[in-house]
PDB file of C-alpha atoms in Angstrom:
ATOM      1  CA  MET A 180     157.019 107.922 117.127  1.00  0.00           C
ATOM      2  CA  TYR A 181     154.907 110.846 117.356  1.00  0.00           C
ATOM      3  CA  LYS A 182     155.228 111.915 113.453  1.00  0.00           C
ATOM      4  CA  ASP A 183     151.322 113.257 113.067  1.00  0.00           C
ATOM      5  CA  ARG A 184     152.229 116.290 115.556  1.00  0.00           C
ATOM      6  CA  LYS A 185     154.971 119.081 115.959  1.00  0.00           C
ATOM      7  CA  LYS A 186     156.664 118.712 119.999  1.00  0.00           C
ATOM      8  CA  ILE A 187     157.113 121.975 120.818  1.00  0.00           C
ATOM      9  CA  LYS A 188     157.586 122.012 124.712  1.00  0.00           C
ATOM     10  CA  LYS A 189     158.627 118.765 126.857  1.00  0.00           C
ATOM     11  CA  LYS A 190     158.341 119.360 131.049  1.00  0.00           C
ATOM     12  CA  ILE A 191     158.558 115.989 132.852  1.00  0.00           C
ATOM     13  CA  VAL A 192     155.734 116.120 135.714  1.00  0.00           C
ATOM     14  CA  VAL A 193     156.263 112.956 137.336  1.00  0.00           C
ATOM     15  CA  ASP A 194     158.924 110.187 137.078  1.00  0.00           C
ATOM     16  CA  ASN A 195     159.346 106.704 139.000  1.00  0.00           C
ATOM     17  CA  LYS A 196     159.799 103.430 138.199  1.00  0.00           C
ATOM     18  CA  TRP A 197     156.141 102.558 137.206  1.00  0.00           C
ATOM     19  CA  LEU A 198     155.328 105.531 135.098  1.00  0.00           C
ATOM     20  CA  THR A 199     156.503 108.581 133.386  1.00  0.00           C
ATOM     21  CA  VAL A 200     153.955 111.479 133.099  1.00  0.00           C
ATOM     22  CA  TRP A 201     155.008 114.710 131.281  1.00  0.00           C
ATOM     23  CA  LYS A 202     152.904 117.283 129.814  1.00  0.00           C
ATOM     24  CA  GLU A 203     153.812 118.687 126.335  1.00  0.00           C
ATOM     25  CA  ALA A 204     152.847 122.018 123.974  1.00  0.00           C
ATOM     26  CA  VAL A 205     151.402 119.742 120.983  1.00  0.00           C
ATOM     27  CA  GLN A 206     150.814 121.693 117.507  1.00  0.00           C
ATOM     28  CA  LEU A 207     148.110 119.393 115.623  1.00  0.00           C
ATOM     29  CA  PRO A 208     148.517 118.968 112.117  1.00  0.00           C
ATOM     30  CA  ASN A 209     146.254 121.468 111.540  1.00  0.00           C
ATOM     31  CA  GLY A 210     148.269 123.847 112.876  1.00  0.00           C
ATOM     32  CA  LYS A 211     146.007 124.087 116.313  1.00  0.00           C
ATOM     33  CA  VAL A 212     148.333 124.167 119.116  1.00  0.00           C
ATOM     34  CA  ILE A 213     147.363 122.632 122.345  1.00  0.00           C
ATOM     35  CA  PRO A 214     149.216 124.323 125.282  1.00  0.00           C
ATOM     36  CA  ASP A 215     148.882 121.805 128.023  1.00  0.00           C
ATOM     37  CA  TYR A 216     148.581 118.221 126.853  1.00  0.00           C
ATOM     38  CA  TYR A 217     149.677 115.275 129.110  1.00  0.00           C
ATOM     39  CA  PHE A 218     151.005 112.096 127.907  1.00  0.00           C
ATOM     40  CA  VAL A 219     151.814 109.002 130.340  1.00  0.00           C
ATOM     41  CA  LYS A 220     154.673 106.352 129.583  1.00  0.00           C
ATOM     42  CA  ARG A 221     154.229 103.243 130.949  1.00  0.00           C
ATOM     43  CA  SER A 222     156.006  99.689 130.064  1.00  0.00           C
ATOM     44  CA  ASP A 223     153.902  97.358 127.563  1.00  0.00           C
ATOM     45  CA  VAL A 224     152.140  95.055 128.503  1.00  0.00           C
ATOM     46  CA  VAL A 225     150.789  91.201 127.793  1.00  0.00           C
ATOM     47  CA  ILE A 226     147.292  89.953 128.315  1.00  0.00           C
ATOM     48  CA  ILE A 227     146.550  86.218 128.161  1.00  0.00           C
ATOM     49  CA  VAL A 228     143.674  83.934 127.207  1.00  0.00           C
ATOM     50  CA  PRO A 229     144.005  80.876 129.143  1.00  0.00           C
ATOM     51  CA  VAL A 230     141.806  77.952 127.435  1.00  0.00           C
ATOM     52  CA  PHE A 231     141.154  74.611 128.277  1.00  0.00           C
ATOM     53  CA  ASN A 232     139.697  71.941 125.792  1.00  0.00           C
ATOM     54  CA  GLN A 233     139.043  74.998 123.965  1.00  0.00           C
ATOM     55  CA  LYS A 234     135.565  75.788 125.563  1.00  0.00           C
ATOM     56  CA  LYS A 235     136.948  76.907 128.908  1.00  0.00           C
ATOM     57  CA  VAL A 236     138.720  79.876 130.235  1.00  0.00           C
ATOM     58  CA  LEU A 237     141.048  80.569 133.113  1.00  0.00           C
ATOM     59  CA  VAL A 238     139.855  84.270 134.829  1.00  0.00           C
ATOM     60  CA  LEU A 239     141.416  86.021 137.959  1.00  0.00           C
ATOM     61  CA  ARG A 240     139.160  87.257 140.411  1.00  0.00           C
ATOM     62  CA  GLN A 241     141.142  90.323 141.311  1.00  0.00           C
ATOM     63  CA  TRP A 242     141.788  93.073 143.551  1.00  0.00           C
ATOM     64  CA  ARG A 243     142.348  96.229 142.074  1.00  0.00           C
ATOM     65  CA  PRO A 244     143.171  99.558 144.160  1.00  0.00           C
ATOM     66  CA  VAL A 245     141.235 101.711 141.990  1.00  0.00           C
ATOM     67  CA  PRO A 246     137.440 100.388 143.004  1.00  0.00           C
ATOM     68  CA  LYS A 247     139.385  99.253 145.870  1.00  0.00           C
ATOM     69  CA  ASN A 248     137.400  95.707 145.211  1.00  0.00           C
ATOM     70  CA  TYR A 249     137.855  92.136 143.453  1.00  0.00           C
ATOM     71  CA  ILE A 250     137.375  92.485 139.929  1.00  0.00           C
ATOM     72  CA  TYR A 251     137.254  89.501 136.968  1.00  0.00           C
ATOM     73  CA  ASN A 252     140.034  89.760 134.452  1.00  0.00           C
ATOM     74  CA  LEU A 253     142.512  87.721 132.637  1.00  0.00           C
ATOM     75  CA  PRO A 254     146.319  87.180 133.926  1.00  0.00           C
ATOM     76  CA  MET A 255     148.175  90.353 132.869  1.00  0.00           C
ATOM     77  CA  GLY A 256     151.442  91.482 133.495  1.00  0.00           C
ATOM     78  CA  LEU A 257     153.956  94.540 132.155  1.00  0.00           C
ATOM     79  CA  LEU A 258     156.935  93.316 130.220  1.00  0.00           C
ATOM     80  CA  GLU A 259     160.108  93.260 131.912  1.00  0.00           C
ATOM     81  CA  LYS A 260     162.949  95.219 130.632  1.00  0.00           C
ATOM     82  CA  ASN A 261     165.421  92.438 130.578  1.00  0.00           C
ATOM     83  CA  GLU A 262     162.664  89.955 128.567  1.00  0.00           C
ATOM     84  CA  SER A 263     163.846  89.292 125.113  1.00  0.00           C
ATOM     85  CA  SER A 264     160.258  89.226 123.689  1.00  0.00           C
ATOM     86  CA  PRO A 265     156.126  89.917 124.545  1.00  0.00           C
ATOM     87  CA  ARG A 266     155.973  86.072 124.365  1.00  0.00           C
ATOM     88  CA  LYS A 267     158.718  85.420 126.938  1.00  0.00           C
ATOM     89  CA  SER A 268     156.625  88.175 129.205  1.00  0.00           C
ATOM     90  CA  ALA A 269     152.985  86.359 128.577  1.00  0.00           C
ATOM     91  CA  GLU A 270     154.895  83.233 129.200  1.00  0.00           C
ATOM     92  CA  ARG A 271     156.431  84.704 132.670  1.00  0.00           C
ATOM     93  CA  GLU A 272     152.991  86.537 133.235  1.00  0.00           C
ATOM     94  CA  LEU A 273     150.993  83.266 133.267  1.00  0.00           C
ATOM     95  CA  TYR A 274     153.303  80.724 135.232  1.00  0.00           C
ATOM     96  CA  GLU A 275     153.889  83.709 138.228  1.00  0.00           C
ATOM     97  CA  GLU A 276     149.728  84.356 137.729  1.00  0.00           C
ATOM     98  CA  THR A 277     148.662  80.563 136.902  1.00  0.00           C
ATOM     99  CA  GLY A 278     151.413  77.856 137.705  1.00  0.00           C
ATOM    100  CA  LEU A 279     150.455  77.055 134.247  1.00  0.00           C
ATOM    101  CA  LEU A 280     152.707  76.112 131.273  1.00  0.00           C
ATOM    102  CA  PRO A 281     150.631  76.140 127.666  1.00  0.00           C
ATOM    103  CA  LYS A 282     150.791  73.146 125.427  1.00  0.00           C
ATOM    104  CA  LYS A 283     150.761  76.383 122.703  1.00  0.00           C
ATOM    105  CA  MET A 284     150.723  80.101 123.095  1.00  0.00           C
ATOM    106  CA  ILE A 285     149.437  81.934 119.676  1.00  0.00           C
ATOM    107  CA  GLU A 286     150.450  85.826 119.262  1.00  0.00           C
ATOM    108  CA  LEU A 287     146.771  87.325 118.731  1.00  0.00           C
ATOM    109  CA  GLY A 288     148.289  90.960 117.923  1.00  0.00           C
ATOM    110  CA  LYS A 289     149.187  94.231 119.378  1.00  0.00           C
ATOM    111  CA  PHE A 290     147.169  97.205 120.087  1.00  0.00           C
ATOM    112  CA  TRP A 291     147.305 101.053 121.571  1.00  0.00           C
ATOM    113  CA  ARG A 292     145.480 100.939 125.447  1.00  0.00           C
ATOM    114  CA  ALA A 293     144.518 104.662 125.223  1.00  0.00           C
ATOM    115  CA  PRO A 294     146.754 106.198 121.851  1.00  0.00           C
ATOM    116  CA  ALA A 295     145.514 109.567 123.356  1.00  0.00           C
ATOM    117  CA  TYR A 296     147.307 109.953 126.156  1.00  0.00           C
ATOM    118  CA  LEU A 297     149.118 106.752 126.948  1.00  0.00           C
ATOM    119  CA  THR A 298     152.225 105.370 125.205  1.00  0.00           C
ATOM    120  CA  THR A 299     151.517 101.620 126.177  1.00  0.00           C
ATOM    121  CA  LYS A 300     150.922  99.281 123.544  1.00  0.00           C
ATOM    122  CA  VAL A 301     148.833  95.701 124.981  1.00  0.00           C
ATOM    123  CA  HIS A 302     149.825  92.171 122.965  1.00  0.00           C
ATOM    124  CA  ILE A 303     147.321  89.507 123.332  1.00  0.00           C
ATOM    125  CA  PHE A 304     148.399  85.744 123.644  1.00  0.00           C
ATOM    126  CA  LEU A 305     146.120  83.065 123.595  1.00  0.00           C
ATOM    127  CA  ALA A 306     147.350  80.109 125.765  1.00  0.00           C
ATOM    128  CA  LEU A 307     145.769  76.602 124.703  1.00  0.00           C
ATOM    129  CA  CYS A 308     146.224  74.610 127.728  1.00  0.00           C
ATOM    130  CA  GLY A 309     144.697  71.026 126.916  1.00  0.00           C
ATOM    131  CA  HIS A 310     142.049  69.418 129.086  1.00  0.00           C
ATOM    132  CA  SER A 311     143.904  69.559 132.293  1.00  0.00           C
ATOM    133  CA  GLY A 312     141.958  70.016 135.701  1.00  0.00           C
ATOM    134  CA  GLY A 313     143.157  73.308 135.743  1.00  0.00           C
ATOM    135  CA  PRO A 314     146.394  75.288 137.144  1.00  0.00           C
ATOM    136  CA  ARG A 315     147.911  74.064 140.360  1.00  0.00           C
ATOM    137  CA  LYS A 316     146.293  75.925 143.491  1.00  0.00           C
ATOM    138  CA  ASN A 317     148.989  78.582 144.784  1.00  0.00           C
ATOM    139  CA  ASN A 318     150.379  81.303 142.677  1.00  0.00           C
ATOM    140  CA  VAL A 319     153.877  82.062 142.499  1.00  0.00           C
ATOM    141  CA  ASP A 320     154.099  85.886 142.634  1.00  0.00           C
ATOM    142  CA  ASN A 321     152.599  86.469 146.157  1.00  0.00           C
ATOM    143  CA  SER A 322     152.434  90.396 145.693  1.00  0.00           C
ATOM    144  CA  GLU A 323     149.165  89.933 144.089  1.00  0.00           C
ATOM    145  CA  ILE A 324     145.644  88.918 145.801  1.00  0.00           C
ATOM    146  CA  PHE A 325     143.446  86.884 143.721  1.00  0.00           C
ATOM    147  CA  GLU A 326     141.552  83.908 143.008  1.00  0.00           C
ATOM    148  CA  LYS A 327     141.769  81.849 140.072  1.00  0.00           C
ATOM    149  CA  LYS A 328     138.020  80.531 138.383  1.00  0.00           C
ATOM    150  CA  ILE A 329     137.496  79.032 134.893  1.00  0.00           C
ATOM    151  CA  PHE A 330     134.565  79.735 132.966  1.00  0.00           C
ATOM    152  CA  SER A 331     132.632  78.846 129.574  1.00  0.00           C
ATOM    153  CA  PHE A 332     133.565  81.872 127.269  1.00  0.00           C
ATOM    154  CA  ASP A 333     129.955  83.350 127.618  1.00  0.00           C
ATOM    155  CA  GLU A 334     130.436  82.910 131.332  1.00  0.00           C
ATOM    156  CA  ALA A 335     133.528  84.716 131.229  1.00  0.00           C
ATOM    157  CA  ARG A 336     131.835  87.417 128.857  1.00  0.00           C
ATOM    158  CA  LYS A 337     129.380  88.690 131.642  1.00  0.00           C
ATOM    159  CA  LYS A 338     132.202  88.258 134.771  1.00  0.00           C
ATOM    160  CA  ILE A 339     134.845  90.429 133.025  1.00  0.00           C
ATOM    161  CA  THR A 340     134.624  93.857 134.221  1.00  0.00           C
ATOM    162  CA  ASP A 341     138.492  95.117 132.642  1.00  0.00           C
ATOM    163  CA  LEU A 342     137.878  96.416 129.434  1.00  0.00           C
ATOM    164  CA  SER A 343     141.211  95.164 128.169  1.00  0.00           C
ATOM    165  CA  SER A 344     140.801  91.707 129.514  1.00  0.00           C
ATOM    166  CA  LEU A 345     137.242  91.706 127.955  1.00  0.00           C
ATOM    167  CA  ALA A 346     138.610  92.659 124.335  1.00  0.00           C
ATOM    168  CA  ALA A 347     141.433  90.200 124.389  1.00  0.00           C
ATOM    169  CA  LEU A 348     138.836  87.644 125.371  1.00  0.00           C
ATOM    170  CA  LEU A 349     136.458  88.209 122.700  1.00  0.00           C
ATOM    171  CA  LEU A 350     139.490  88.324 120.266  1.00  0.00           C
ATOM    172  CA  ALA A 351     140.581  84.766 121.653  1.00  0.00           C
ATOM    173  CA  GLU A 352     137.162  83.430 121.054  1.00  0.00           C
ATOM    174  CA  ARG A 353     137.076  84.402 117.644  1.00  0.00           C
ATOM    175  CA  ILE A 354     140.073  82.506 116.618  1.00  0.00           C
ATOM    176  CA  ILE A 355     139.181  79.317 119.205  1.00  0.00           C
ATOM    177  CA  LYS A 356     135.999  79.199 116.620  1.00  0.00           C
ATOM    178  CA  LYS A 357     138.553  79.063 113.632  1.00  0.00           C
ATOM    179  CA  LEU A 358     140.614  76.106 115.217  1.00  0.00           C
ATOM    180  CA  PRO A 359     140.060  72.493 114.535  1.00  0.00           C
ATOM    181  CA  SER A 360     138.384  70.586 117.856  1.00  0.00           C
ATOM    182  CA  ARG A 361     140.564  68.311 119.408  1.00  0.00           C
ATOM    183  CA  ARG A 362     137.695  65.743 118.383  1.00  0.00           C
ATOM    184  CA  THR A 363     137.879  66.480 114.807  1.00  0.00           C
ATOM    185  CA  THR A 364     141.740  65.831 115.096  1.00  0.00           C
ATOM    186  CA  ARG A 365     142.337  62.983 116.458  1.00  0.00           C
ATOM    187  CA  GLU A 366     139.510  61.502 114.118  1.00  0.00           C
ATOM    188  CA  GLY A 367     142.149  62.652 111.269  1.00  0.00           C
ATOM    189  CA  LYS A 368     139.237  64.215 110.056  1.00  0.00           C
TER     190      LYS A 368
END
């Protein structure tokens, strides 16, 4: 996994069900040794961009402990060990947080979240949700505090303050522009 550096020694600092933090002395390819380099291991994450009519996106106004306030972000969550794929995790998270079952789920890619110190990869999915009036009112997962909002892509870009969500939104928006519109599909053009 870490081919470009030589591990010299490793000491676990924190190890619990949420994350593992360890300290290593690391020798870089140029021979320089960094004596105290810290790494964080967390499960991979899925981020879902739920889109209606290729024009509107569902965004969560969610309370987060670090800013101790509400922020806007997309539905997301950790991959669970028993799940067979990131797609299954994305489907579960989307349903838990929004009650939505998308008509189509498109994998947009996977990316390192912070490769300087974090082992987490982010798997991004576009959920095409048709033209319904939106999700059901109550979320299944009662451990999180949030409200569901539906915005245009432009409004969502202005509201979202979570960088991973913003990156996922921008990627999904590029893909949406390449998809045939519903009107064109119906007319057979």
